[in-house]
Short mmCIF file of C-alpha atoms in Angstrom, two decimals:
data_model
loop_
_atom_site.label_atom_id
_atom_site.label_comp_id
_atom_site.label_asym_id
_atom_site.label_seq_id
_atom_site.Cartn_x
_atom_site.Cartn_y
_atom_site.Cartn_z
CA MET B 250 -11.45 -16.19 -6.04
CA ASN B 251 -9.35 -18.04 -8.61
CA ASN B 252 -10.40 -15.80 -11.47
CA SER B 253 -8.49 -16.30 -14.69
CA PHE B 254 -8.43 -12.53 -15.22
CA ASP B 255 -6.83 -11.80 -11.85
CA PRO B 256 -3.18 -10.80 -12.25
CA VAL B 257 -0.63 -13.60 -12.53
CA ILE B 258 2.37 -12.97 -10.27
CA ILE B 259 5.55 -13.97 -12.11
CA LEU B 260 8.74 -14.32 -10.05
CA VAL B 261 11.77 -14.30 -12.34
CA GLU B 262 14.76 -16.27 -11.00
CA PRO B 263 13.94 -15.87 -7.31
CA GLN B 264 16.88 -16.86 -5.12
CA LEU B 265 15.48 -17.69 -1.67
CA GLY B 266 12.67 -20.12 -1.00
CA GLU B 267 11.76 -17.98 2.02
CA ASN B 268 11.00 -15.09 -0.29
CA ILE B 269 8.89 -17.26 -2.62
CA GLY B 270 6.88 -18.42 0.38
CA ALA B 271 6.52 -14.91 1.80
CA ALA B 272 5.44 -13.72 -1.64
CA ALA B 273 2.78 -16.46 -1.73
CA ARG B 274 1.50 -15.34 1.67
CA ALA B 275 1.43 -11.71 0.52
CA MET B 276 -0.43 -12.77 -2.63
CA LEU B 277 -3.13 -14.60 -0.70
CA ASN B 278 -3.46 -11.62 1.69
CA CYS B 279 -4.52 -9.73 -1.42
CA GLY B 280 -6.69 -12.46 -2.91
CA LEU B 281 -4.13 -13.38 -5.58
CA THR B 282 -3.56 -17.09 -6.19
CA ARG B 283 -1.83 -17.50 -9.56
CA MET B 284 1.95 -17.71 -9.19
CA ARG B 285 4.45 -18.49 -11.94
CA ILE B 286 8.18 -18.90 -11.37
CA VAL B 287 10.93 -18.60 -13.97
CA ARG B 288 14.05 -20.68 -13.21
CA PRO B 289 13.92 -20.73 -9.38
CA ARG B 290 17.58 -20.82 -8.27
CA ASP B 291 17.16 -23.63 -5.73
CA GLY B 292 14.89 -25.82 -7.87
CA TRP B 293 11.30 -26.79 -7.32
CA PRO B 294 9.50 -27.85 -5.15
CA ASN B 295 11.19 -25.94 -2.33
CA GLU B 296 10.56 -26.84 1.32
CA ARG B 297 11.55 -23.40 2.57
CA ALA B 298 8.97 -21.81 0.32
CA VAL B 299 6.24 -23.98 1.83
CA ALA B 300 7.35 -23.14 5.37
CA ALA B 301 7.45 -19.40 4.71
CA ALA B 302 4.04 -19.39 3.03
CA SER B 303 2.46 -19.59 6.53
CA GLY B 304 -0.64 -21.30 5.29
CA ALA B 305 -0.76 -20.01 1.72
CA ASP B 306 0.14 -23.55 0.63
CA ALA B 307 -2.37 -23.62 -2.21
CA VAL B 308 -0.54 -20.77 -3.92
CA ILE B 309 2.79 -22.62 -3.66
CA GLN B 310 1.31 -25.93 -4.77
CA GLY B 311 -0.37 -24.30 -7.74
CA ALA B 312 2.76 -22.44 -8.85
CA GLU B 313 3.82 -23.11 -12.45
CA ILE B 314 7.49 -23.30 -13.42
CA PHE B 315 8.89 -21.87 -16.67
CA ASP B 316 12.24 -21.84 -18.45
CA SER B 317 12.04 -18.27 -19.66
CA THR B 318 10.22 -15.04 -18.92
CA SER B 319 8.73 -14.97 -22.40
CA ALA B 320 7.31 -18.46 -21.93
CA ALA B 321 5.84 -17.44 -18.56
CA ILE B 322 3.92 -14.54 -20.11
CA ALA B 323 3.12 -16.10 -23.50
CA ASP B 324 -0.66 -16.30 -22.93
CA LEU B 325 -1.01 -12.86 -21.32
CA ASN B 326 -2.27 -9.68 -22.98
CA PHE B 327 -0.87 -7.03 -20.67
CA VAL B 328 2.18 -7.25 -18.45
CA VAL B 329 3.84 -4.78 -16.11
CA ALA B 330 7.41 -5.15 -14.82
CA THR B 331 8.40 -4.01 -11.34
CA THR B 332 11.69 -2.22 -10.98
CA ALA B 333 13.26 0.15 -8.49
CA ARG B 334 16.18 1.14 -10.70
CA GLN B 335 16.05 3.77 -13.40
CA ARG B 336 16.63 2.03 -16.75
CA ASP B 337 18.09 3.71 -19.79
CA MET B 338 14.96 2.91 -21.80
CA VAL B 339 12.01 4.78 -23.20
CA LYS B 340 9.27 3.27 -21.09
CA THR B 341 6.03 4.18 -19.38
CA ILE B 342 6.42 4.22 -15.59
CA LEU B 343 3.37 3.66 -13.39
CA THR B 344 2.85 4.03 -9.66
CA PRO B 345 1.46 0.87 -8.00
CA GLU B 346 -1.89 2.63 -7.73
CA ALA B 347 -2.01 3.51 -11.43
CA ALA B 348 -0.82 0.02 -12.40
CA ALA B 349 -3.56 -1.47 -10.22
CA GLU B 350 -6.19 0.63 -11.97
CA GLU B 351 -4.92 -0.41 -15.38
CA LEU B 352 -4.69 -4.11 -14.47
CA HIS B 353 -8.20 -3.91 -13.09
CA ALA B 354 -9.60 -2.17 -16.17
CA ARG B 355 -7.93 -4.59 -18.56
CA ALA B 356 -9.07 -7.63 -16.58
CA ALA B 357 -12.59 -6.20 -16.66
CA ALA B 358 -12.21 -6.19 -20.46
CA GLU B 359 -11.27 -9.89 -20.22
CA GLN B 360 -7.58 -9.35 -20.88
CA ARG B 361 -5.16 -11.69 -19.14
CA VAL B 362 -2.72 -9.66 -17.09
CA GLY B 363 0.48 -10.27 -15.15
CA ILE B 364 3.11 -8.61 -12.98
CA LEU B 365 6.83 -9.44 -13.29
CA PHE B 366 9.15 -9.40 -10.27
CA GLY B 367 12.92 -9.81 -10.64
CA PRO B 368 15.54 -11.63 -8.54
CA GLU B 369 16.21 -10.28 -5.04
CA ARG B 370 19.71 -8.98 -5.62
CA THR B 371 19.51 -7.43 -9.06
CA GLY B 372 15.88 -6.97 -10.01
CA LEU B 373 14.72 -7.78 -13.53
CA MET B 374 17.32 -8.00 -16.26
CA ASN B 375 17.32 -5.29 -18.92
CA ASP B 376 16.20 -7.86 -21.51
CA ASP B 377 13.05 -8.61 -19.51
CA ILE B 378 11.85 -4.99 -19.46
CA PRO B 379 10.90 -4.77 -23.16
CA LEU B 380 8.63 -7.82 -22.69
CA ALA B 381 6.37 -5.66 -20.52
CA ASP B 382 3.91 -2.97 -21.55
CA ALA B 383 4.96 -0.69 -18.73
CA VAL B 384 7.15 -0.50 -15.66
CA VAL B 385 5.83 -0.18 -12.10
CA THR B 386 8.02 1.66 -9.64
CA VAL B 387 7.00 2.06 -6.01
CA PRO B 388 7.70 5.69 -5.11
CA VAL B 389 9.47 4.99 -1.81
CA ASN B 390 12.24 6.86 -0.02
CA PRO B 391 14.74 7.63 -2.83
CA ALA B 392 17.57 7.40 -0.30
CA PHE B 393 16.60 3.80 0.57
CA SER B 394 14.54 2.33 -2.22
CA SER B 395 15.45 -1.36 -2.15
CA ILE B 396 12.29 -3.24 -1.18
CA ASN B 397 12.28 -6.90 -0.19
CA LEU B 398 10.75 -9.13 -2.91
CA ALA B 399 7.76 -10.26 -0.87
CA GLN B 400 7.22 -6.71 0.41
CA SER B 401 7.04 -5.55 -3.18
CA VAL B 402 4.52 -8.28 -4.02
CA LEU B 403 2.40 -7.21 -1.04
CA LEU B 404 2.46 -3.50 -1.86
CA ILE B 405 1.49 -3.95 -5.48
CA GLY B 406 -0.97 -6.73 -4.62
CA TYR B 407 -2.58 -4.53 -1.98
CA CYS B 408 -3.02 -1.67 -4.44
CA TRP B 409 -4.71 -4.11 -6.83
CA TRP B 410 -6.91 -5.54 -4.07
CA ARG B 411 -7.98 -2.04 -3.04
CA THR B 412 -9.25 -1.28 -6.54
CA ARG B 413 -11.71 -4.15 -6.05
CA VAL B 414 -12.53 -4.08 -2.38
CA GLN B 415 -14.26 -1.09 -0.92
CA ALA B 416 -13.66 -0.45 2.76
CA GLU B 417 -15.09 2.29 4.91
CA ASP B 418 -12.23 4.64 5.68
CA ARG B 419 -13.44 5.16 9.21
CA ARG B 420 -16.10 3.40 11.19
CA LEU B 421 -16.94 2.96 14.83
CA ASP B 422 -17.05 -0.74 15.66
CA ILE B 423 -19.79 -1.26 18.25
CA GLY B 424 -20.16 -5.02 17.83
CA ASN B 425 -23.66 -6.15 18.71
CA GLY B 426 -24.46 -2.90 20.53
CA ARG B 427 -26.40 0.04 19.17
CA PRO B 428 -25.61 3.75 19.29
CA ALA B 429 -27.35 5.60 22.13
CA THR B 430 -30.34 7.73 21.19
CA LYS B 431 -30.28 11.43 21.90
CA ILE B 432 -32.87 11.10 24.65
CA GLU B 433 -30.72 8.46 26.38
CA LEU B 434 -27.77 10.83 26.20
CA ASP B 435 -29.84 13.78 27.39
CA ASN B 436 -31.05 11.81 30.39
CA LEU B 437 -27.46 10.89 31.22
CA PHE B 438 -26.23 14.46 30.85
CA GLN B 439 -29.03 15.76 33.05
CA ARG B 440 -28.27 13.22 35.72
CA LEU B 441 -24.60 14.18 35.60
CA GLU B 442 -25.41 17.87 35.81
CA ILE B 443 -27.64 17.33 38.86
CA ALA B 444 -24.91 15.29 40.55
CA LEU B 445 -22.31 17.92 39.69
CA GLU B 446 -24.60 20.65 41.02
CA GLU B 447 -24.91 18.72 44.26
CA GLY B 448 -21.14 18.23 44.39
CA GLY B 449 -20.49 21.97 44.07
CA PHE B 450 -18.91 21.66 40.62
CA TYR B 451 -20.44 24.85 39.23
CA THR B 452 -18.64 27.56 41.16
CA THR B 453 -20.60 30.48 39.70
CA GLU B 454 -24.03 30.59 38.07
CA GLN B 455 -22.46 32.70 35.33
CA GLN B 456 -19.99 29.97 34.29
CA ARG B 457 -22.50 27.18 34.54
CA PRO B 458 -23.93 27.28 30.98
CA THR B 459 -20.43 27.16 29.45
CA MET B 460 -19.35 24.33 31.74
CA VAL B 461 -22.49 22.37 30.88
CA ARG B 462 -21.94 22.86 27.17
CA ASN B 463 -18.28 21.89 27.36
CA MET B 464 -19.03 18.70 29.28
CA ARG B 465 -21.85 17.78 26.90
CA ASN B 466 -19.56 18.35 23.94
CA LEU B 467 -16.88 16.16 25.50
CA LEU B 468 -19.27 13.28 26.19
CA GLN B 469 -21.05 13.67 22.86
CA ARG B 470 -17.68 13.20 21.16
CA ALA B 471 -17.40 9.74 22.70
CA GLN B 472 -20.31 8.50 20.56
CA MET B 473 -21.54 6.25 23.34
CA THR B 474 -23.53 3.09 22.81
CA GLU B 475 -26.73 2.46 24.74
CA GLN B 476 -24.76 0.03 26.95
CA GLU B 477 -22.09 2.63 27.65
CA VAL B 478 -24.77 5.16 28.65
CA ARG B 479 -26.06 2.67 31.21
CA THR B 480 -22.52 2.04 32.43
CA PHE B 481 -21.95 5.77 32.75
CA HIS B 482 -25.06 6.14 34.90
CA GLY B 483 -23.40 3.62 37.20
CA VAL B 484 -20.19 5.63 37.18
CA ILE B 485 -22.03 8.74 38.31
CA VAL B 486 -23.72 6.80 41.06
CA ALA B 487 -20.44 5.26 42.19
CA LEU B 488 -18.65 8.60 42.26
CA ASN B 489 -21.49 10.55 43.75
CA GLY B 490 -21.32 10.17 47.52
CA THR B 491 -24.82 11.65 47.87
CA ALA B 492 -26.40 8.58 46.24
CA GLY B 493 -27.35 5.84 48.65
CA LYS B 494 -25.22 2.67 48.84
CA ALA B 495 -28.25 0.57 47.99
CA LYS B 496 -28.89 2.35 44.73
CA ALA B 497 -25.24 2.11 43.72
CA ALA B 498 -25.21 -1.61 44.44
CA LYS B 499 -28.30 -2.05 42.29
CA GLU B 500 -26.64 -0.22 39.40
CA LYS B 501 -23.52 -2.37 39.76
CA ARG B 502 -25.40 -5.60 39.24
CA ARG B 503 -26.37 -4.56 35.72
CA PRO B 504 -24.27 -6.10 32.98
CA ARG B 505 -21.65 -3.65 31.80
CA MET V 1091 14.16 13.33 7.50
CA ASN V 1092 14.30 12.63 11.24
CA ASN V 1093 11.34 14.83 12.00
CA SER V 1094 10.05 14.60 15.54
CA PHE V 1095 6.47 14.74 14.25
CA ASP V 1096 6.91 11.76 11.93
CA PRO V 1097 5.12 8.69 13.30
CA VAL V 1098 6.98 6.60 15.87
CA ILE V 1099 6.76 2.88 15.06
CA ILE V 1100 6.25 0.92 18.28
CA LEU V 1101 6.79 -2.85 18.16
CA VAL V 1102 5.22 -4.48 21.19
CA GLU V 1103 6.93 -7.72 22.30
CA PRO V 1104 8.29 -8.71 18.89
CA GLN V 1105 9.51 -12.31 18.84
CA LEU V 1106 11.94 -12.65 15.95
CA GLY V 1107 14.96 -10.41 15.38
CA GLU V 1108 14.48 -11.03 11.65
CA ASN V 1109 11.11 -9.34 11.82
CA ILE V 1110 12.47 -6.37 13.76
CA GLY V 1111 15.16 -5.94 11.10
CA ALA V 1112 12.71 -6.34 8.23
CA ALA V 1113 10.44 -3.80 9.93
CA ALA V 1114 13.35 -1.36 10.16
CA ARG V 1115 14.03 -1.81 6.44
CA ALA V 1116 10.35 -1.27 5.63
CA MET V 1117 10.33 1.86 7.82
CA LEU V 1118 13.31 3.38 6.04
CA ASN V 1119 11.72 2.52 2.65
CA CYS V 1120 8.96 4.87 3.77
CA GLY V 1121 11.18 7.54 5.29
CA LEU V 1122 10.38 6.50 8.88
CA THR V 1123 13.31 6.35 11.30
CA ARG V 1124 11.91 6.37 14.84
CA MET V 1125 11.51 2.84 16.24
CA ARG V 1126 10.54 1.90 19.78
CA ILE V 1127 10.42 -1.66 21.07
CA VAL V 1128 8.52 -2.91 24.10
CA ARG V 1129 10.07 -6.00 25.78
CA PRO V 1130 11.73 -7.65 22.75
CA ARG V 1131 11.56 -11.40 23.44
CA ASP V 1132 15.19 -12.16 22.59
CA GLY V 1133 16.69 -9.12 24.33
CA TRP V 1134 18.48 -6.16 22.85
CA PRO V 1135 20.69 -5.53 20.90
CA ASN V 1136 19.85 -8.37 18.51
CA GLU V 1137 22.30 -9.48 15.80
CA ARG V 1138 19.58 -11.01 13.65
CA ALA V 1139 17.73 -7.70 13.60
CA VAL V 1140 20.83 -5.94 12.28
CA ALA V 1141 21.34 -8.58 9.59
CA ALA V 1142 17.74 -8.42 8.42
CA ALA V 1143 17.71 -4.63 8.31
CA SER V 1144 19.64 -4.83 5.00
CA GLY V 1145 21.25 -1.47 5.48
CA ALA V 1146 18.64 0.25 7.63
CA ASP V 1147 21.14 0.03 10.49
CA ALA V 1148 20.53 3.55 11.71
CA VAL V 1149 16.91 2.67 12.48
CA ILE V 1150 18.00 -0.36 14.51
CA GLN V 1151 20.76 1.53 16.30
CA GLY V 1152 18.41 4.35 17.17
CA ALA V 1153 15.69 2.04 18.49
CA GLU V 1154 14.56 2.77 22.05
CA ILE V 1155 13.61 -0.04 24.43
CA PHE V 1156 10.70 0.20 26.90
CA ASP V 1157 9.26 -1.97 29.66
CA SER V 1158 5.62 -1.29 28.87
CA THR V 1159 3.44 -0.08 26.05
CA SER V 1160 2.21 2.84 28.12
CA ALA V 1161 5.80 3.96 28.79
CA ALA V 1162 6.57 3.70 25.07
CA ILE V 1163 3.74 6.05 24.12
CA ALA V 1164 3.88 8.36 27.18
CA ASP V 1165 5.05 11.46 25.25
CA LEU V 1166 2.73 10.97 22.26
CA ASN V 1167 -0.53 12.80 21.57
CA PHE V 1168 -2.21 10.45 19.12
CA VAL V 1169 -1.69 6.73 18.75
CA VAL V 1170 -3.23 4.12 16.47
CA ALA V 1171 -3.06 0.37 17.11
CA THR V 1172 -2.83 -2.12 14.27
CA THR V 1173 -4.92 -5.25 14.53
CA ALA V 1174 -6.29 -7.80 12.12
CA ARG V 1175 -8.67 -9.39 14.60
CA GLN V 1176 -12.12 -8.10 15.44
CA ARG V 1177 -12.10 -7.04 19.10
CA ASP V 1178 -15.13 -6.97 21.33
CA MET V 1179 -14.64 -3.26 21.97
CA VAL V 1180 -16.29 -0.03 20.99
CA LYS V 1181 -13.52 1.45 18.91
CA THR V 1182 -12.97 3.53 15.81
CA ILE V 1183 -11.50 1.45 12.99
CA LEU V 1184 -9.48 3.14 10.26
CA THR V 1185 -8.14 1.90 6.94
CA PRO V 1186 -4.38 2.42 6.53
CA GLU V 1187 -5.16 5.24 4.09
CA ALA V 1188 -7.46 7.03 6.55
CA ALA V 1189 -4.99 6.48 9.40
CA ALA V 1190 -2.22 7.93 7.25
CA GLU V 1191 -4.29 11.03 6.55
CA GLU V 1192 -5.04 11.50 10.24
CA LEU V 1193 -1.42 10.93 11.33
CA HIS V 1194 -0.33 13.42 8.70
CA ALA V 1195 -2.89 16.04 9.73
CA ARG V 1196 -2.07 15.69 13.41
CA ALA V 1197 1.69 15.84 12.79
CA ALA V 1198 1.08 19.00 10.74
CA ALA V 1199 -0.59 20.41 13.86
CA GLU V 1200 2.59 19.51 15.77
CA GLN V 1201 1.12 16.54 17.58
CA ARG V 1202 3.42 13.63 18.30
CA VAL V 1203 2.00 10.49 16.76
CA GLY V 1204 2.71 6.77 16.84
CA ILE V 1205 1.63 3.41 15.47
CA LEU V 1206 1.49 0.26 17.64
CA PHE V 1207 2.25 -3.20 16.23
CA GLY V 1208 1.71 -6.36 18.26
CA PRO V 1209 3.68 -9.62 18.56
CA GLU V 1210 3.82 -11.84 15.47
CA ARG V 1211 1.74 -14.72 16.79
CA THR V 1212 -1.05 -12.98 18.66
CA GLY V 1213 -1.13 -9.34 17.69
CA LEU V 1214 -1.66 -6.68 20.34
CA MET V 1215 -3.13 -7.72 23.66
CA ASN V 1216 -6.62 -6.55 24.48
CA ASP V 1217 -5.20 -4.33 27.23
CA ASP V 1218 -3.08 -2.43 24.71
CA ILE V 1219 -6.03 -1.46 22.50
CA PRO V 1220 -7.57 1.08 24.93
CA LEU V 1221 -4.23 2.93 25.02
CA ALA V 1222 -4.79 3.92 21.40
CA ASP V 1223 -7.12 6.53 19.92
CA ALA V 1224 -8.17 4.27 17.10
CA VAL V 1225 -7.50 0.91 15.52
CA VAL V 1226 -6.03 0.44 12.05
CA THR V 1227 -7.07 -2.67 10.17
CA VAL V 1228 -5.71 -3.43 6.72
CA PRO V 1229 -8.70 -4.52 4.63
CA VAL V 1230 -7.05 -7.59 3.11
CA ASN V 1231 -8.52 -10.91 2.01
CA PRO V 1232 -10.86 -11.85 4.88
CA ALA V 1233 -10.16 -15.52 4.18
CA PHE V 1234 -6.41 -15.00 4.77
CA SER V 1235 -5.87 -11.86 6.77
CA SER V 1236 -2.74 -12.64 8.81
CA ILE V 1237 -0.04 -10.25 7.59
CA ASN V 1238 3.62 -10.64 8.48
CA LEU V 1239 4.77 -8.00 11.01
CA ALA V 1240 7.23 -6.26 8.68
CA GLN V 1241 4.70 -6.44 5.82
CA SER V 1242 2.22 -4.66 8.02
CA VAL V 1243 4.79 -1.98 8.89
CA LEU V 1244 5.50 -1.49 5.19
CA LEU V 1245 1.86 -1.23 4.14
CA ILE V 1246 0.95 1.31 6.78
CA GLY V 1247 4.26 3.14 6.37
CA TYR V 1248 3.74 3.31 2.61
CA CYS V 1249 0.26 4.79 3.03
CA TRP V 1250 1.76 7.42 5.32
CA TRP V 1251 4.62 8.13 2.91
CA ARG V 1252 2.17 8.55 0.04
CA THR V 1253 0.29 11.27 1.90
CA ARG V 1254 3.53 13.26 1.83
CA VAL V 1255 5.17 12.32 -1.41
CA GLN V 1256 3.49 13.14 -4.66
CA ALA V 1257 4.31 10.90 -7.58
CA GLU V 1258 3.07 11.13 -11.13
CA ASP V 1259 0.73 8.18 -11.63
CA ARG V 1260 1.96 7.62 -15.15
CA ARG V 1261 4.88 9.07 -17.00
CA LEU V 1262 6.95 8.15 -20.02
CA ASP V 1263 10.61 7.90 -19.02
CA ILE V 1264 12.70 9.14 -21.96
CA GLY V 1265 15.93 9.69 -20.08
CA ASN V 1266 18.04 12.41 -21.71
CA GLY V 1267 16.05 12.24 -24.95
CA ARG V 1268 13.29 14.57 -26.03
CA PRO V 1269 9.87 13.78 -27.49
CA ALA V 1270 9.74 14.00 -31.28
CA THR V 1271 8.08 17.07 -32.77
CA LYS V 1272 5.05 16.64 -34.98
CA ILE V 1273 7.00 17.69 -38.09
CA GLU V 1274 9.62 15.00 -37.37
CA LEU V 1275 6.83 12.44 -37.07
CA ASP V 1276 5.10 13.70 -40.20
CA ASN V 1277 8.33 13.41 -42.20
CA LEU V 1278 8.76 9.84 -40.92
CA PHE V 1279 5.18 8.89 -41.73
CA GLN V 1280 5.47 10.37 -45.25
CA ARG V 1281 8.68 8.47 -45.87
CA LEU V 1282 7.03 5.26 -44.67
CA GLU V 1283 4.00 5.86 -46.87
CA ILE V 1284 6.18 6.43 -49.97
CA ALA V 1285 8.12 3.25 -49.22
CA LEU V 1286 4.90 1.30 -48.66
CA GLU V 1287 3.48 2.70 -51.91
CA GLU V 1288 6.58 1.49 -53.75
CA GLY V 1289 6.30 -1.90 -52.05
CA GLY V 1290 2.72 -2.37 -53.22
CA PHE V 1291 1.26 -2.17 -49.69
CA TYR V 1292 -1.82 -0.19 -50.72
CA THR V 1293 -3.82 -2.70 -52.71
CA THR V 1294 -6.60 -0.31 -53.72
CA GLU V 1295 -6.66 3.46 -53.91
CA GLN V 1296 -9.96 3.34 -52.04
CA GLN V 1297 -8.49 1.64 -48.95
CA ARG V 1298 -5.38 3.78 -48.92
CA PRO V 1299 -6.64 6.68 -46.74
CA THR V 1300 -7.87 4.29 -44.05
CA MET V 1301 -4.63 2.29 -44.10
CA VAL V 1302 -2.61 5.49 -43.82
CA ARG V 1303 -4.67 6.72 -40.88
CA ASN V 1304 -4.47 3.39 -39.06
CA MET V 1305 -0.71 3.17 -39.42
CA ARG V 1306 -0.25 6.81 -38.32
CA ASN V 1307 -2.44 6.13 -35.29
CA LEU V 1308 -0.41 3.05 -34.40
CA LEU V 1309 2.92 4.87 -34.62
CA GLN V 1310 1.58 7.99 -32.93
CA ARG V 1311 0.61 5.77 -29.98
CA ALA V 1312 4.26 4.83 -29.48
CA GLN V 1313 5.09 8.44 -28.43
CA MET V 1314 8.50 8.27 -30.11
CA THR V 1315 11.49 10.31 -29.10
CA GLU V 1316 13.47 12.24 -31.68
CA GLN V 1317 16.15 9.53 -31.50
CA GLU V 1318 13.59 6.81 -32.12
CA VAL V 1319 12.27 8.68 -35.17
CA ARG V 1320 15.78 8.66 -36.59
CA THR V 1321 16.13 4.96 -35.80
CA PHE V 1322 12.83 4.28 -37.50
CA HIS V 1323 14.00 6.05 -40.67
CA GLY V 1324 16.84 3.53 -40.66
CA VAL V 1325 14.37 0.68 -40.18
CA ILE V 1326 12.43 1.76 -43.27
CA VAL V 1327 15.62 1.99 -45.29
CA ALA V 1328 16.80 -1.41 -44.10
CA LEU V 1329 13.48 -3.07 -44.90
CA ASN V 1330 12.90 -1.29 -48.18
CA GLY V 1331 14.60 -3.31 -50.92
CA THR V 1332 14.03 -0.54 -53.47
CA ALA V 1333 16.46 1.74 -51.65
CA GLY V 1334 20.06 1.42 -52.84
CA LYS V 1335 22.54 -0.53 -50.67
CA ALA V 1336 24.71 2.56 -50.39
CA LYS V 1337 21.90 4.67 -48.92
CA ALA V 1338 20.98 1.92 -46.45
CA ALA V 1339 24.57 1.64 -45.30
CA LYS V 1340 24.78 5.40 -44.83
CA GLU V 1341 21.65 5.34 -42.65
CA LYS V 1342 23.01 2.48 -40.58
CA ARG V 1343 26.06 4.45 -39.51
CA ARG V 1344 23.87 7.01 -37.75
CA PRO V 1345 23.66 6.53 -34.02
CA ARG V 1346 20.50 4.72 -33.09
#
């Protein structure tokens, strides 16, 4: 995980140890481990940073301290600077997503890359901006755009992490189970329809086909597992007064 | 902004006022204003929540308090539950991006939607999960997947905000300036080439065309503004010893 082409997170003059620690936690959430700190206000090491890291101690312990921003980025090839404020400078502005793509592409080309974050109250100084190749601005609510330091680290770190880590947008978690087969579902539906017939559910023969289709569509939508189909058989038995008590009891003993 | 189809953020049994406040700030960063809280541990109102909101006071003041999760979501049509832990349940799992798309689509269809967040230490209880239509899990570093409550609100809120707010991935901020025209650039390049010629830069006539092309490519890449072209003329004059002192001084007085 500690890849020398992963982005270095550089905190410039952070004020609160809590924020340094929360930033370390956010970094590790996103698989980032290389932290550098320029002139931390309250010195270093900082107990509050360790406490706020909530287990990301390795990031805090591995943090490197520098006297100046230029020293902290001296060995890097490509650096972006985060800022919420509009600066009166001619500068390329990237979204976090675009910055993540560029950092990823440059790291893939074995460039050393980094991301600058400014102090909590003021953000990066104007003199730090020209040190960077581009500015990253998170396009949040323009009426309330001040993001907490660690929140900013997480957002930009997450965008970077997502360029590397594929995740299925949507999946049904069925644990150790398996999806029901269509014959298992058909058997269930037929059993239900017989029980409903017996219970007088279908008021007219004319409506019956539509009612059957609607109910099958509803239950199909649930994407039942094989276990859930078995459970549902038990539900029908339990609800259906026409089934004998003995049979219902037998169904109940099955693991649900 | 206070749209009744925007997602409601529901914090279930939050422990620390600081986290409620930070969550409110994160919400407002993403244009979300509707907070509901189920059984806040330290009661309500909470001074620490106000302090940590860093200006998102309206979100805190508008927060509604409920006795149970089911009461807090009673009027909603579609609810997702955030969880980091794998649950032994058959449940649809969404990425924040996919959840954001679905929340957006359902709100567009005038459904009332919400997002559940559990207590800091444990996350949502198993009994809260079935109340939701789907689970949202942020696909972070599996070796360190515990995200701070407010961080989680920000990440999911940001994904939602980004489905609504278009932002140019990459743009050159030139403030009130305007990009240079190609004739302005060509004049600059020609002036530079004359000065370089006079300075003995082109060692052989054979290499000259390549050196000219390379330098033009380099300067073209900088995407200069009209103002920067003028400044660069001054740079050439200042560097070029063959130009008279008087001419250099005259150039210097131009606004840069």
